[in-house]
mmCIF file of C-alpha atoms in Angstrom:
data_model
loop_
_atom_site.group_PDB
_atom_site.id
_atom_site.type_symbol
_atom_site.label_atom_id
_atom_site.label_comp_id
_atom_site.label_asym_id
_atom_site.label_seq_id
_atom_site.Cartn_x
_atom_site.Cartn_y
_atom_site.Cartn_z
ATOM 1 C CA UNK Y 18 0.000 0.000 0.000
ATOM 2 C CA UNK Y 19 2.785 2.439 0.877
ATOM 3 C CA UNK Y 20 4.387 1.763 -2.526
ATOM 4 C CA UNK Y 21 1.177 2.826 -4.269
ATOM 5 C CA UNK Y 22 1.049 6.055 -2.275
ATOM 6 C CA UNK Y 23 4.671 6.832 -3.103
ATOM 7 C CA UNK Y 24 4.082 6.081 -6.784
ATOM 8 C CA UNK Y 25 0.981 8.288 -6.957
ATOM 9 C CA UNK Y 26 2.823 11.080 -5.158
ATOM 10 C CA UNK Y 27 5.729 10.817 -7.590
ATOM 11 C CA UNK Y 28 3.525 11.113 -10.679
ATOM 12 C CA UNK Y 29 1.551 13.987 -9.162
ATOM 13 C CA UNK Y 30 4.772 15.845 -8.417
ATOM 14 C CA UNK Y 31 6.201 15.066 -11.874
ATOM 15 C CA UNK Y 32 3.163 16.559 -13.625
ATOM 16 C CA UNK Y 33 3.475 19.675 -11.458
ATOM 17 C CA UNK Y 34 7.116 20.084 -12.489
ATOM 18 C CA UNK Y 35 6.127 19.994 -16.174
ATOM 19 C CA UNK Y 36 3.541 22.755 -15.738
ATOM 20 C CA UNK Y 37 4.103 25.805 -17.910
ATOM 21 C CA UNK Y 38 2.881 29.366 -18.018
ATOM 22 C CA UNK Y 39 1.102 30.291 -21.259
ATOM 23 C CA UNK Y 40 0.902 34.006 -22.009
ATOM 24 C CA UNK Y 41 -1.729 35.905 -23.993
ATOM 25 C CA UNK Y 42 -1.439 39.531 -25.118
ATOM 26 C CA UNK Y 43 -3.269 41.734 -27.597
ATOM 27 C CA UNK Y 44 -1.785 42.054 -31.067
ATOM 28 C CA UNK Y 45 -0.714 45.605 -30.246
ATOM 29 C CA UNK Y 46 1.353 44.124 -27.395
ATOM 30 C CA UNK Y 47 2.996 41.482 -29.600
ATOM 31 C CA UNK Y 48 0.400 38.720 -29.374
ATOM 32 C CA UNK Y 49 0.214 36.309 -32.292
ATOM 33 C CA UNK Y 50 -1.252 32.813 -32.369
ATOM 34 C CA UNK Y 51 1.803 31.571 -34.286
ATOM 35 C CA UNK Y 52 3.995 32.554 -31.312
ATOM 36 C CA UNK Y 53 5.158 30.102 -28.653
ATOM 37 C CA UNK Y 54 2.966 31.500 -25.857
ATOM 38 C CA UNK Y 55 5.915 32.628 -23.744
ATOM 39 C CA UNK Y 56 6.244 35.916 -21.877
ATOM 40 C CA UNK Y 57 8.328 37.377 -24.736
ATOM 41 C CA UNK Y 58 6.314 35.701 -27.502
ATOM 42 C CA UNK Y 59 2.665 35.559 -26.313
ATOM 43 C CA UNK Y 60 -0.382 34.175 -28.065
ATOM 44 C CA UNK Y 61 -3.026 36.620 -29.312
ATOM 45 C CA UNK Y 62 -6.072 34.646 -28.187
ATOM 46 C CA UNK Y 63 -7.164 32.853 -25.051
ATOM 47 C CA UNK Y 64 -8.488 30.009 -27.204
ATOM 48 C CA UNK Y 65 -5.031 29.361 -28.652
ATOM 49 C CA UNK Y 66 -3.560 29.198 -25.151
ATOM 50 C CA UNK Y 67 -6.289 26.797 -24.021
ATOM 51 C CA UNK Y 68 -5.712 24.571 -27.048
ATOM 52 C CA UNK Y 69 -2.079 23.913 -26.104
ATOM 53 C CA UNK Y 70 -2.400 23.806 -22.315
ATOM 54 C CA UNK Y 71 -1.875 20.649 -20.296
ATOM 55 C CA UNK Y 72 -2.844 19.726 -16.766
ATOM 56 C CA UNK Y 73 -1.222 22.091 -14.288
ATOM 57 C CA UNK Y 74 -0.488 24.853 -16.820
ATOM 58 C CA UNK Y 75 -1.391 28.467 -16.073
ATOM 59 C CA UNK Y 76 -2.760 30.989 -18.582
ATOM 60 C CA UNK Y 77 -1.600 34.536 -17.910
ATOM 61 C CA UNK Y 78 -3.687 37.100 -19.799
ATOM 62 C CA UNK Y 79 -2.239 40.575 -20.160
ATOM 63 C CA UNK Y 80 -4.515 43.577 -19.967
ATOM 64 C CA UNK Y 81 -6.479 44.470 -23.055
ATOM 65 C CA UNK Y 82 -9.667 43.769 -24.995
ATOM 66 C CA UNK Y 83 -10.098 40.247 -26.351
ATOM 67 C CA UNK Y 84 -13.092 39.873 -28.662
ATOM 68 C CA UNK Y 85 -13.566 36.113 -28.749
ATOM 69 C CA UNK Y 86 -15.871 33.431 -27.472
ATOM 70 C CA UNK Y 87 -14.057 31.150 -25.050
ATOM 71 C CA UNK Y 88 -15.405 27.633 -24.663
ATOM 72 C CA UNK Y 89 -14.098 25.610 -21.748
ATOM 73 C CA UNK Y 90 -13.898 21.951 -22.762
ATOM 74 C CA UNK Y 91 -13.191 19.412 -20.065
ATOM 75 C CA UNK Y 92 -12.171 19.886 -16.476
ATOM 76 C CA UNK Y 93 -10.380 23.166 -15.819
ATOM 77 C CA UNK Y 94 -9.859 25.319 -12.776
ATOM 78 C CA UNK Y 95 -10.437 28.997 -13.423
#
């Protein structure tokens, strides 16, 4: 039983370590959906960020007006 707990803890911790920040900014602030979604190369839309996010990732949205419909598919924490 203790081995199962250790194994589950390991995989939970490993997924946390792989978590990434995904950045979104308006096009006037350098946002482009062909970018990598990093702080220096942000996406232009929230939907693009959501499409590449994995469990544990964080979406950081810079100030601005985003005219898009965002559909949350699956289990996400907002």
